[in-house]
mmCIF file of C-alpha atoms in Angstrom:
data_model
loop_
_atom_site.group_PDB
_atom_site.id
_atom_site.type_symbol
_atom_site.label_atom_id
_atom_site.label_comp_id
_atom_site.label_asym_id
_atom_site.label_seq_id
_atom_site.Cartn_x
_atom_site.Cartn_y
_atom_site.Cartn_z
ATOM 1 C CA MET A 17 -145.391 -234.144 43.164
ATOM 2 C CA LYS A 18 -147.073 -235.366 46.388
ATOM 3 C CA GLY A 19 -146.619 -239.013 45.299
ATOM 4 C CA LYS A 20 -143.102 -238.797 43.943
ATOM 5 C CA PRO A 21 -141.162 -238.535 47.222
ATOM 6 C CA MET A 22 -143.108 -241.573 48.500
ATOM 7 C CA LYS A 23 -142.177 -243.694 45.490
ATOM 8 C CA PHE A 24 -138.626 -242.374 45.784
ATOM 9 C CA LEU A 25 -138.530 -243.354 49.394
ATOM 10 C CA PHE A 26 -139.932 -246.861 48.768
ATOM 11 C CA ARG A 27 -137.585 -247.488 45.814
ATOM 12 C CA ASN A 28 -134.541 -246.367 47.838
ATOM 13 C CA ARG A 29 -135.526 -247.501 51.303
ATOM 14 C CA ARG A 30 -132.156 -249.278 51.609
ATOM 15 C CA ILE A 31 -130.453 -245.949 50.887
ATOM 16 C CA ILE A 32 -132.552 -243.534 52.963
ATOM 17 C CA PRO A 33 -131.978 -245.322 56.273
ATOM 18 C CA ARG A 34 -128.240 -245.144 55.784
ATOM 19 C CA GLN A 35 -128.504 -241.445 55.032
ATOM 20 C CA ILE A 36 -130.622 -241.010 58.132
ATOM 21 C CA HIS A 37 -128.224 -243.005 60.259
ATOM 22 C CA ALA A 38 -125.240 -241.049 58.929
ATOM 23 C CA ALA A 39 -127.066 -237.804 59.786
ATOM 24 C CA ILE A 40 -127.838 -239.006 63.242
ATOM 25 C CA GLY A 41 -124.267 -240.208 63.740
ATOM 26 C CA ARG A 42 -122.916 -236.778 62.610
ATOM 27 C CA THR A 43 -125.360 -235.030 64.981
ATOM 28 C CA VAL A 44 -124.323 -237.217 67.944
ATOM 29 C CA LEU A 45 -120.620 -236.657 67.134
ATOM 30 C CA LEU A 46 -121.158 -232.864 66.802
ATOM 31 C CA LEU A 47 -122.998 -232.775 70.150
ATOM 32 C CA ALA A 48 -120.223 -234.790 71.818
ATOM 33 C CA LEU A 49 -117.565 -232.536 70.394
ATOM 34 C CA LEU A 50 -119.645 -229.471 71.499
ATOM 35 C CA ILE A 51 -119.898 -230.824 75.041
ATOM 36 C CA ALA A 52 -116.211 -231.758 75.049
ATOM 37 C CA SER A 53 -115.283 -228.256 73.890
ATOM 38 C CA VAL A 54 -117.361 -226.664 76.629
ATOM 39 C CA THR A 55 -116.179 -228.860 79.454
ATOM 40 C CA GLY A 56 -112.651 -229.523 78.211
ATOM 41 C CA ARG A 57 -113.236 -233.270 79.036
ATOM 42 C CA PRO A 58 -113.435 -236.268 76.752
ATOM 43 C CA VAL A 59 -116.891 -237.761 76.284
ATOM 44 C CA LEU A 60 -117.615 -241.476 76.430
ATOM 45 C CA ALA A 61 -121.363 -241.852 76.144
ATOM 46 C CA GLU A 62 -121.183 -245.467 77.230
ATOM 47 C CA THR A 63 -122.751 -247.581 79.914
ATOM 48 C CA VAL A 64 -120.593 -249.821 82.130
ATOM 49 C CA TYR A 65 -122.287 -252.682 83.879
ATOM 50 C CA PHE A 66 -120.257 -253.167 87.020
ATOM 51 C CA ASN A 67 -121.034 -256.523 88.604
ATOM 52 C CA ALA A 68 -120.134 -256.169 92.284
ATOM 53 C CA TRP A 69 -121.272 -257.593 95.549
ATOM 54 C CA GLY A 70 -124.244 -255.517 96.794
ATOM 55 C CA GLY A 71 -124.665 -256.626 100.423
ATOM 56 C CA SER A 72 -123.216 -253.485 102.138
ATOM 57 C CA PRO A 73 -125.105 -250.165 102.073
ATOM 58 C CA ALA A 74 -121.802 -248.291 102.617
ATOM 59 C CA ILE A 75 -120.172 -249.911 99.626
ATOM 60 C CA ASN A 76 -123.330 -249.449 97.459
ATOM 61 C CA ASP A 77 -123.294 -245.753 98.394
ATOM 62 C CA TYR A 78 -119.579 -245.434 97.446
ATOM 63 C CA ILE A 79 -120.195 -247.068 94.079
ATOM 64 C CA ARG A 80 -123.175 -244.654 93.555
ATOM 65 C CA TRP A 81 -120.768 -241.730 94.236
ATOM 66 C CA ALA A 82 -118.218 -243.138 91.771
ATOM 67 C CA GLY A 83 -120.932 -243.391 89.153
ATOM 68 C CA ASP A 84 -121.928 -239.785 89.656
ATOM 69 C CA GLU A 85 -118.250 -238.684 89.233
ATOM 70 C CA LEU A 86 -117.774 -240.835 86.175
ATOM 71 C CA LYS A 87 -120.912 -239.420 84.598
ATOM 72 C CA ALA A 88 -119.832 -235.871 85.168
ATOM 73 C CA ARG A 89 -116.250 -236.384 84.049
ATOM 74 C CA HIS A 90 -116.507 -238.820 81.228
ATOM 75 C CA GLY A 91 -120.111 -239.193 80.363
ATOM 76 C CA ILE A 92 -119.998 -242.842 81.507
ATOM 77 C CA THR A 93 -123.099 -244.336 83.040
ATOM 78 C CA LEU A 94 -122.095 -246.769 85.701
ATOM 79 C CA VAL A 95 -124.700 -249.389 86.552
ATOM 80 C CA HIS A 96 -124.104 -251.336 89.675
ATOM 81 C CA VAL A 97 -125.308 -254.919 89.098
ATOM 82 C CA LYS A 98 -125.618 -256.023 92.732
ATOM 83 C CA LEU A 99 -124.482 -259.628 93.272
ATOM 84 C CA THR A 100 -124.943 -261.888 96.295
ATOM 85 C CA ASP A 101 -122.072 -264.123 95.077
ATOM 86 C CA THR A 102 -119.445 -263.117 92.520
ATOM 87 C CA ALA A 103 -119.586 -266.638 91.195
ATOM 88 C CA GLU A 104 -122.974 -265.863 89.776
ATOM 89 C CA ALA A 105 -121.474 -263.368 87.273
ATOM 90 C CA VAL A 106 -118.566 -265.701 86.510
ATOM 91 C CA GLY A 107 -120.989 -268.422 85.631
ATOM 92 C CA ARG A 108 -122.986 -266.088 83.470
ATOM 93 C CA ILE A 109 -119.821 -265.072 81.524
ATOM 94 C CA LEU A 110 -118.881 -268.705 81.101
ATOM 95 C CA ALA A 111 -122.370 -269.468 79.767
ATOM 96 C CA GLU A 112 -121.969 -266.619 77.322
ATOM 97 C CA LYS A 113 -118.649 -268.060 76.117
ATOM 98 C CA ALA A 114 -120.182 -271.519 75.686
ATOM 99 C CA ALA A 115 -123.017 -269.917 73.605
ATOM 100 C CA GLY A 116 -120.484 -268.175 71.338
ATOM 101 C CA ARG A 117 -121.364 -264.687 72.537
ATOM 102 C CA ASN A 118 -117.843 -263.235 72.026
ATOM 103 C CA SER A 119 -118.964 -259.607 72.174
ATOM 104 C CA GLY A 120 -121.833 -257.636 73.623
ATOM 105 C CA GLY A 121 -121.556 -259.447 76.939
ATOM 106 C CA SER A 122 -123.597 -258.698 79.948
ATOM 107 C CA VAL A 123 -120.665 -257.777 82.190
ATOM 108 C CA ASP A 124 -118.269 -254.900 81.537
ATOM 109 C CA LEU A 125 -116.427 -254.865 84.834
ATOM 110 C CA ILE A 126 -116.389 -257.307 87.720
ATOM 111 C CA TRP A 127 -115.227 -256.961 91.417
ATOM 112 C CA ILE A 128 -113.168 -260.063 91.900
ATOM 113 C CA ASN A 129 -110.267 -261.954 93.416
ATOM 114 C CA GLY A 130 -109.199 -265.336 94.516
ATOM 115 C CA GLU A 131 -110.845 -268.414 93.062
ATOM 116 C CA ASN A 132 -113.200 -266.406 90.835
ATOM 117 C CA PHE A 133 -110.286 -264.625 89.171
ATOM 118 C CA ALA A 134 -108.331 -267.950 88.840
ATOM 119 C CA SER A 135 -111.380 -269.513 87.231
ATOM 120 C CA MET A 136 -111.892 -266.666 84.824
ATOM 121 C CA LYS A 137 -108.188 -266.712 83.913
ATOM 122 C CA ARG A 138 -108.176 -270.534 83.445
ATOM 123 C CA ASN A 139 -111.241 -270.454 81.237
ATOM 124 C CA ASN A 140 -110.000 -267.510 79.111
ATOM 125 C CA LEU A 141 -112.874 -265.342 80.219
ATOM 126 C CA LEU A 142 -110.712 -262.140 80.637
ATOM 127 C CA GLN A 143 -109.454 -259.567 78.212
ATOM 128 C CA ALA A 144 -106.737 -261.222 76.048
ATOM 129 C CA GLU A 145 -104.173 -258.510 76.545
ATOM 130 C CA PRO A 146 -102.769 -257.006 79.808
ATOM 131 C CA TRP A 147 -104.190 -253.570 80.492
ATOM 132 C CA ALA A 148 -104.107 -252.842 84.172
ATOM 133 C CA MET A 149 -100.431 -251.737 84.371
ATOM 134 C CA ASP A 150 -101.097 -249.208 81.617
ATOM 135 C CA LEU A 151 -103.635 -247.297 83.598
ATOM 136 C CA PRO A 152 -102.440 -243.811 84.546
ATOM 137 C CA SER A 153 -103.241 -244.359 88.243
ATOM 138 C CA PHE A 154 -101.180 -247.608 88.392
ATOM 139 C CA ARG A 155 -98.031 -245.499 88.866
ATOM 140 C CA PHE A 156 -99.248 -244.690 92.432
ATOM 141 C CA THR A 157 -98.931 -248.407 93.432
ATOM 142 C CA ASP A 158 -95.792 -250.141 94.509
ATOM 143 C CA PRO A 159 -95.825 -253.913 93.670
ATOM 144 C CA VAL A 160 -92.514 -254.432 95.452
ATOM 145 C CA ALA A 161 -93.920 -253.164 98.805
ATOM 146 C CA LEU A 162 -97.245 -254.902 98.201
ATOM 147 C CA PRO A 163 -96.615 -258.020 96.038
ATOM 148 C CA ALA A 164 -100.246 -259.068 96.347
ATOM 149 C CA ILE A 165 -100.978 -256.425 93.660
ATOM 150 C CA LEU A 166 -99.430 -258.817 91.155
ATOM 151 C CA ASN A 167 -100.379 -262.124 92.749
ATOM 152 C CA ASP A 168 -103.998 -262.797 93.536
ATOM 153 C CA PHE A 169 -104.210 -265.764 95.988
ATOM 154 C CA ALA A 170 -101.027 -267.179 94.476
ATOM 155 C CA THR A 171 -102.275 -266.632 90.926
ATOM 156 C CA PRO A 172 -100.240 -264.062 88.847
ATOM 157 C CA THR A 173 -102.457 -261.269 87.732
ATOM 158 C CA ASP A 174 -100.481 -260.655 84.509
ATOM 159 C CA GLY A 175 -102.080 -257.264 84.154
ATOM 160 C CA LEU A 176 -105.552 -258.746 83.636
ATOM 161 C CA GLU A 177 -107.106 -257.108 86.718
ATOM 162 C CA SER A 178 -106.579 -253.759 88.446
ATOM 163 C CA PRO A 179 -106.123 -253.529 92.224
ATOM 164 C CA TRP A 180 -108.975 -251.793 94.045
ATOM 165 C CA GLY A 181 -108.453 -252.404 97.782
ATOM 166 C CA ARG A 182 -106.879 -254.410 100.572
ATOM 167 C CA ALA A 183 -108.593 -256.628 103.054
ATOM 168 C CA GLN A 184 -107.694 -258.516 106.162
ATOM 169 C CA LEU A 185 -109.760 -260.761 108.407
ATOM 170 C CA VAL A 186 -110.553 -259.079 111.696
ATOM 171 C CA PHE A 187 -112.628 -260.160 114.645
ATOM 172 C CA GLY A 188 -115.069 -257.869 116.563
ATOM 173 C CA TYR A 189 -116.358 -258.069 120.124
ATOM 174 C CA ASP A 190 -118.240 -255.956 122.608
ATOM 175 C CA SER A 191 -115.671 -254.862 125.204
ATOM 176 C CA ALA A 192 -118.525 -254.114 127.656
ATOM 177 C CA GLU A 193 -119.361 -257.820 127.613
ATOM 178 C CA LEU A 194 -116.091 -259.622 126.854
ATOM 179 C CA ALA A 195 -112.939 -258.386 128.594
ATOM 180 C CA SER A 196 -110.370 -260.469 126.722
ATOM 181 C CA PRO A 197 -111.315 -262.150 123.431
ATOM 182 C CA PRO A 198 -109.563 -265.420 122.372
ATOM 183 C CA ARG A 199 -106.656 -264.693 119.992
ATOM 184 C CA SER A 200 -105.901 -267.997 118.382
ATOM 185 C CA ALA A 201 -107.762 -270.969 116.905
ATOM 186 C CA ALA A 202 -106.813 -273.044 119.958
ATOM 187 C CA ALA A 203 -108.049 -270.368 122.389
ATOM 188 C CA LEU A 204 -111.171 -269.791 120.347
ATOM 189 C CA ARG A 205 -112.086 -273.517 120.372
ATOM 190 C CA GLN A 206 -111.842 -273.491 124.262
ATOM 191 C CA TRP A 207 -113.824 -270.216 124.447
ATOM 192 C CA ILE A 208 -116.627 -271.579 122.258
ATOM 193 C CA LYS A 209 -116.986 -274.676 124.364
ATOM 194 C CA ALA A 210 -117.070 -272.607 127.518
ATOM 195 C CA ASN A 211 -119.634 -270.113 126.070
ATOM 196 C CA PRO A 212 -122.101 -272.243 124.123
ATOM 197 C CA GLY A 213 -124.380 -270.371 121.615
ATOM 198 C CA ARG A 214 -122.202 -267.255 121.607
ATOM 199 C CA PHE A 215 -120.281 -267.798 118.408
ATOM 200 C CA THR A 216 -121.045 -268.460 114.725
ATOM 201 C CA PHE A 217 -119.761 -267.554 111.232
ATOM 202 C CA PRO A 218 -121.407 -266.908 107.884
ATOM 203 C CA GLN A 219 -122.508 -270.037 106.002
ATOM 204 C CA PRO A 220 -119.941 -271.075 103.345
ATOM 205 C CA PRO A 221 -119.683 -270.444 100.461
ATOM 206 C CA ASP A 222 -120.277 -266.900 101.676
ATOM 207 C CA PHE A 223 -116.879 -265.173 101.232
ATOM 208 C CA THR A 224 -116.399 -264.279 104.932
ATOM 209 C CA GLY A 225 -117.523 -267.696 106.147
ATOM 210 C CA THR A 226 -115.101 -269.476 103.792
ATOM 211 C CA SER A 227 -112.286 -267.048 104.833
ATOM 212 C CA PHE A 228 -112.920 -267.968 108.460
ATOM 213 C CA LEU A 229 -112.487 -271.717 107.624
ATOM 214 C CA LYS A 230 -109.251 -270.836 105.813
ATOM 215 C CA GLN A 231 -108.068 -268.915 108.783
ATOM 216 C CA ILE A 232 -108.660 -271.873 111.157
ATOM 217 C CA LEU A 233 -107.076 -274.274 108.601
ATOM 218 C CA LEU A 234 -103.929 -272.151 108.451
ATOM 219 C CA GLU A 235 -103.655 -272.200 112.201
ATOM 220 C CA VAL A 236 -104.351 -275.833 112.880
ATOM 221 C CA THR A 237 -102.786 -277.691 109.965
ATOM 222 C CA ALA A 238 -99.372 -279.187 110.523
ATOM 223 C CA GLU A 239 -97.680 -277.686 107.401
ATOM 224 C CA PRO A 240 -99.380 -274.484 106.455
ATOM 225 C CA ALA A 241 -96.801 -273.958 103.641
ATOM 226 C CA LEU A 242 -98.573 -276.756 101.703
ATOM 227 C CA LEU A 243 -101.578 -274.505 101.324
ATOM 228 C CA GLN A 244 -99.624 -272.206 99.033
ATOM 229 C CA LYS A 245 -99.432 -275.004 96.457
ATOM 230 C CA PRO A 246 -102.221 -276.347 94.247
ATOM 231 C CA ALA A 247 -104.307 -278.770 96.311
ATOM 232 C CA ASP A 248 -103.706 -281.625 93.804
ATOM 233 C CA MET A 249 -99.998 -281.471 94.470
ATOM 234 C CA THR A 250 -100.415 -282.774 97.979
ATOM 235 C CA ASP A 251 -102.478 -285.006 100.229
ATOM 236 C CA SER A 252 -105.358 -282.545 100.578
ATOM 237 C CA GLY A 253 -107.297 -284.818 102.927
ATOM 238 C CA ALA A 254 -104.442 -285.074 105.437
ATOM 239 C CA VAL A 255 -103.782 -281.307 105.180
ATOM 240 C CA MET A 256 -107.486 -280.453 105.932
ATOM 241 C CA ALA A 257 -108.121 -283.158 108.612
ATOM 242 C CA PRO A 258 -107.252 -280.862 111.575
ATOM 243 C CA LEU A 259 -109.873 -278.308 110.356
ATOM 244 C CA TRP A 260 -112.626 -280.950 110.465
ATOM 245 C CA GLU A 261 -111.468 -282.091 113.926
ATOM 246 C CA TRP A 262 -111.605 -278.540 115.140
ATOM 247 C CA LEU A 263 -115.162 -278.015 113.739
ATOM 248 C CA ASP A 264 -116.355 -281.396 115.023
ATOM 249 C CA GLU A 265 -115.380 -280.254 118.425
ATOM 250 C CA VAL A 266 -116.980 -276.714 118.365
ATOM 251 C CA THR A 267 -119.982 -277.142 116.107
ATOM 252 C CA PRO A 268 -122.410 -278.427 118.800
ATOM 253 C CA HIS A 269 -121.578 -275.336 120.877
ATOM 254 C CA LEU A 270 -122.103 -272.783 118.121
ATOM 255 C CA TRP A 271 -125.080 -270.392 117.884
ATOM 256 C CA ARG A 272 -128.228 -272.520 117.381
ATOM 257 C CA GLN A 273 -126.086 -275.601 117.862
ATOM 258 C CA GLY A 274 -124.686 -275.167 114.389
ATOM 259 C CA ARG A 275 -127.989 -275.988 112.776
ATOM 260 C CA HIS A 276 -128.310 -272.558 111.277
ATOM 261 C CA TYR A 277 -125.769 -269.972 110.131
ATOM 262 C CA PRO A 278 -126.063 -266.279 109.199
ATOM 263 C CA ALA A 279 -126.282 -265.790 105.403
ATOM 264 C CA ASN A 280 -123.433 -263.275 105.341
ATOM 265 C CA TYR A 281 -121.331 -260.966 107.537
ATOM 266 C CA THR A 282 -123.956 -258.273 107.520
ATOM 267 C CA ALA A 283 -126.373 -260.683 109.176
ATOM 268 C CA MET A 284 -123.705 -261.874 111.495
ATOM 269 C CA VAL A 285 -122.776 -258.326 112.628
ATOM 270 C CA GLN A 286 -126.466 -257.702 113.276
ATOM 271 C CA LEU A 287 -126.403 -260.703 115.646
ATOM 272 C CA LEU A 288 -123.457 -259.039 117.478
ATOM 273 C CA GLY A 289 -125.427 -255.794 117.656
ATOM 274 C CA ASP A 290 -128.420 -257.673 119.060
ATOM 275 C CA ARG A 291 -126.084 -259.365 121.601
ATOM 276 C CA GLU A 292 -127.117 -262.841 120.335
ATOM 277 C CA ILE A 293 -123.442 -263.602 119.853
ATOM 278 C CA SER A 294 -120.265 -262.218 121.491
ATOM 279 C CA ILE A 295 -117.755 -262.309 118.560
ATOM 280 C CA ALA A 296 -118.149 -261.605 114.830
ATOM 281 C CA MET A 297 -115.708 -261.215 111.966
ATOM 282 C CA ALA A 298 -115.290 -259.153 108.816
ATOM 283 C CA PHE A 299 -112.804 -258.873 105.955
ATOM 284 C CA ASN A 300 -112.692 -255.074 106.214
ATOM 285 C CA PRO A 301 -110.670 -253.684 109.083
ATOM 286 C CA ALA A 302 -112.998 -250.703 109.300
ATOM 287 C CA GLU A 303 -116.240 -252.679 109.203
ATOM 288 C CA PHE A 304 -116.931 -252.585 112.940
ATOM 289 C CA SER A 305 -116.262 -248.820 113.087
ATOM 290 C CA ASN A 306 -118.671 -248.381 110.155
ATOM 291 C CA ASN A 307 -121.334 -250.323 112.043
ATOM 292 C CA ILE A 308 -120.791 -248.186 115.153
ATOM 293 C CA THR A 309 -121.341 -245.085 113.046
ATOM 294 C CA SER A 310 -124.496 -246.452 111.451
ATOM 295 C CA GLY A 311 -125.842 -247.475 114.837
ATOM 296 C CA VAL A 312 -125.846 -251.222 114.215
ATOM 297 C CA LEU A 313 -123.259 -251.776 116.942
ATOM 298 C CA PRO A 314 -122.671 -250.048 120.288
ATOM 299 C CA ASP A 315 -119.576 -247.841 120.708
ATOM 300 C CA THR A 316 -118.034 -250.355 123.100
ATOM 301 C CA VAL A 317 -117.291 -252.775 120.178
ATOM 302 C CA ARG A 318 -113.565 -253.215 119.390
ATOM 303 C CA SER A 319 -111.669 -255.356 116.909
ATOM 304 C CA TYR A 320 -108.609 -257.630 117.053
ATOM 305 C CA ILE A 321 -106.641 -260.232 115.085
ATOM 306 C CA HIS A 322 -105.176 -263.475 116.082
ATOM 307 C CA GLU A 323 -101.584 -263.457 117.653
ATOM 308 C CA GLY A 324 -100.130 -265.278 114.672
ATOM 309 C CA GLY A 325 -101.867 -262.952 112.221
ATOM 310 C CA THR A 326 -104.986 -263.261 109.991
ATOM 311 C CA ILE A 327 -105.367 -263.840 106.273
ATOM 312 C CA ALA A 328 -105.063 -260.710 104.067
ATOM 313 C CA ASN A 329 -105.435 -260.109 100.356
ATOM 314 C CA VAL A 330 -105.956 -257.466 97.638
ATOM 315 C CA HIS A 331 -109.160 -257.301 95.754
ATOM 316 C CA PHE A 332 -109.428 -256.205 92.115
ATOM 317 C CA VAL A 333 -111.690 -255.282 89.181
ATOM 318 C CA ALA A 334 -111.384 -257.188 85.905
ATOM 319 C CA ILE A 335 -112.870 -256.872 82.370
ATOM 320 C CA PRO A 336 -114.369 -259.965 80.737
ATOM 321 C CA PHE A 337 -113.324 -261.052 77.240
ATOM 322 C CA ASN A 338 -116.661 -260.090 75.743
ATOM 323 C CA ALA A 339 -117.374 -256.821 77.554
ATOM 324 C CA SER A 340 -119.595 -254.416 75.723
ATOM 325 C CA ALA A 341 -117.660 -251.345 76.709
ATOM 326 C CA PRO A 342 -114.061 -252.362 77.494
ATOM 327 C CA GLU A 343 -112.544 -248.884 76.932
ATOM 328 C CA ALA A 344 -115.078 -247.254 79.239
ATOM 329 C CA ALA A 345 -114.507 -250.022 81.819
ATOM 330 C CA ARG A 346 -110.735 -249.193 81.762
ATOM 331 C CA LYS A 347 -111.739 -245.589 82.526
ATOM 332 C CA VAL A 348 -113.807 -246.747 85.500
ATOM 333 C CA ALA A 349 -110.951 -248.956 86.796
ATOM 334 C CA ASP A 350 -108.509 -246.060 86.505
ATOM 335 C CA PHE A 351 -110.778 -243.724 88.389
ATOM 336 C CA LEU A 352 -111.316 -246.320 91.174
ATOM 337 C CA LEU A 353 -107.535 -246.537 91.542
ATOM 338 C CA SER A 354 -107.009 -242.780 91.555
ATOM 339 C CA PRO A 355 -105.801 -241.078 94.808
ATOM 340 C CA GLU A 356 -109.068 -239.201 94.978
ATOM 341 C CA ALA A 357 -111.257 -242.260 94.829
ATOM 342 C CA GLN A 358 -108.895 -244.334 97.023
ATOM 343 C CA LEU A 359 -108.947 -241.569 99.617
ATOM 344 C CA ARG A 360 -112.703 -241.445 99.818
ATOM 345 C CA LYS A 361 -112.832 -245.295 99.949
ATOM 346 C CA ALA A 362 -110.357 -245.413 102.851
ATOM 347 C CA ASP A 363 -112.439 -242.967 104.957
ATOM 348 C CA SER A 364 -114.040 -245.102 107.652
ATOM 349 C CA SER A 365 -117.071 -242.774 107.685
ATOM 350 C CA ILE A 366 -117.706 -243.723 104.090
ATOM 351 C CA TRP A 367 -116.362 -247.285 103.526
ATOM 352 C CA GLY A 368 -113.051 -247.645 105.283
ATOM 353 C CA ASP A 369 -111.444 -249.994 102.702
ATOM 354 C CA PRO A 370 -107.593 -249.777 103.038
ATOM 355 C CA THR A 371 -105.876 -248.355 100.061
ATOM 356 C CA VAL A 372 -103.677 -250.233 97.562
ATOM 357 C CA LEU A 373 -101.710 -247.063 96.844
ATOM 358 C CA ALA A 374 -98.122 -246.531 98.118
ATOM 359 C CA MET A 375 -97.880 -243.348 100.267
ATOM 360 C CA SER A 376 -94.316 -242.829 98.928
ATOM 361 C CA ARG A 377 -95.675 -242.389 95.346
ATOM 362 C CA LEU A 378 -98.304 -239.838 96.172
ATOM 363 C CA SER A 379 -97.998 -236.056 96.281
ATOM 364 C CA ALA A 380 -97.449 -234.424 99.612
ATOM 365 C CA ALA A 381 -100.993 -233.155 99.569
ATOM 366 C CA ASP A 382 -102.448 -236.642 98.952
ATOM 367 C CA ARG A 383 -100.230 -238.114 101.663
ATOM 368 C CA ALA A 384 -101.409 -235.499 104.166
ATOM 369 C CA ALA A 385 -105.013 -236.245 103.233
ATOM 370 C CA PHE A 386 -104.611 -239.997 103.866
ATOM 371 C CA ASP A 387 -102.808 -239.187 107.185
ATOM 372 C CA ALA A 388 -105.722 -237.028 108.253
ATOM 373 C CA LEU A 389 -108.370 -239.730 107.680
ATOM 374 C CA PRO A 390 -110.456 -240.571 110.676
ATOM 375 C CA ARG A 391 -109.698 -244.163 111.847
ATOM 376 C CA GLY A 392 -112.842 -245.010 113.781
ATOM 377 C CA LEU A 393 -113.320 -246.352 117.315
ATOM 378 C CA ALA A 394 -112.938 -249.978 116.391
ATOM 379 C CA THR A 395 -110.356 -249.874 113.619
ATOM 380 C CA LEU A 396 -106.866 -251.193 114.310
ATOM 381 C CA THR A 397 -103.802 -249.255 113.276
ATOM 382 C CA GLU A 398 -101.572 -250.281 110.434
ATOM 383 C CA ALA A 399 -99.061 -251.559 113.003
ATOM 384 C CA GLU A 400 -101.695 -253.639 114.765
ATOM 385 C CA LEU A 401 -102.725 -255.130 111.428
ATOM 386 C CA GLY A 402 -99.089 -255.797 110.477
ATOM 387 C CA GLN A 403 -99.114 -259.505 111.337
ATOM 388 C CA SER A 404 -100.856 -261.122 108.244
ATOM 389 C CA LEU A 405 -101.096 -264.543 106.658
ATOM 390 C CA ALA A 406 -100.929 -265.330 102.884
ATOM 391 C CA GLU A 407 -104.129 -266.657 101.341
ATOM 392 C CA PRO A 408 -104.094 -270.324 100.369
ATOM 393 C CA HIS A 409 -103.946 -271.292 96.734
ATOM 394 C CA PRO A 410 -107.411 -270.885 95.275
ATOM 395 C CA SER A 411 -107.657 -274.596 94.439
ATOM 396 C CA TRP A 412 -108.220 -275.173 98.110
ATOM 397 C CA VAL A 413 -111.419 -273.147 98.207
ATOM 398 C CA PRO A 414 -113.789 -275.586 96.480
ATOM 399 C CA LEU A 415 -112.357 -278.477 98.508
ATOM 400 C CA ILE A 416 -112.969 -276.661 101.813
ATOM 401 C CA GLU A 417 -116.513 -275.565 100.785
ATOM 402 C CA GLU A 418 -117.585 -278.902 99.366
ATOM 403 C CA GLU A 419 -116.302 -280.839 102.421
ATOM 404 C CA TRP A 420 -117.925 -278.330 104.844
ATOM 405 C CA GLN A 421 -121.238 -278.679 103.016
ATOM 406 C CA LYS A 422 -121.012 -282.418 103.210
ATOM 407 C CA ARG A 423 -120.117 -282.552 106.946
ATOM 408 C CA PHE A 424 -121.878 -279.577 108.490
ATOM 409 C CA ALA A 425 -124.405 -277.735 106.208
ATOM 410 C CA SER A 426 -127.312 -280.013 107.343
ATOM 411 C CA GLY A 427 -126.747 -279.301 110.969
ATOM 412 C CA GLY A 428 -123.532 -281.128 111.845
#
């Protein structure tokens, strides 16, 4: 009798594993149902790999909070894959497609907008069917009042990405040192020349650095409306020429004579805190208040925008075509869009990222909660941020970055 079960096992080893697997599966299902019955909440025991820029401690902390909430509510494990450049993840997804990896991909959710979204859409790297407008929280948005929810840098979203937050380029300065900052590209050019070594910007292709170049281009080019069209539909060289003339004039007067640039806006803001420069910039209107709170900047720092406005956009989360956990990723996207998560994100003491939700579509309690949010010493009001410029078509981004690299990356 002792040897019989062994023989039976070996003779039927293709059957026993299936039986064992079935028993394990039933056990997991029963445990899930038991947990669901106790908590009253659905259980999705899945891991979502969220590829998102990881250069800000405040944003990293917020994503960690979201992960804790998703774990408690839905059993989802949210892993923040910290990127230095979103293009890294886009390139990885593209490589997986080229290798025929059509499922089980390394990215479940990606923080994205602009050229990276346009590239993923163009290369069929996104979910095939629209999903964002079916999220329960999407009803709290108003695409009529905020059209950028449906058009990402002039590229229609077509429901393939879910809005997460708004951004607008703002400049920051220390009011104890600088009484009246320059409020246009023309005034900034004169100020830089009169104050050598006191201005710089993050090195493109850093997002903030490229955004600064786009801002200057929008202000100095003769026909800014041409930037809303694909670059190959116009004489791109003629459109961009005024930008290179502007940079040729100011570069010798930049911080370290334009031979070196900060790697990103975090490094640039640190230079402002160390008083190595007088003006910095960020794409989050609450960024300077956040840095005052964290002690990086003195409480005399204030922010401003240019008189003609600054570029503004919406940022999103998207699900790749080969995501390993697309359903769980939708749950994450819906939670990030919920009034609760948006309210916390808009709090300047936490992150300070402006909401994409329409106040008119929220409950009275949620509206009151948004109204009661602390704004921060250096954060402009919604009225002060009212003057904004539309982002150029994403096809301009590689042209701007490549030409800047060619002309200035080696020291001008």
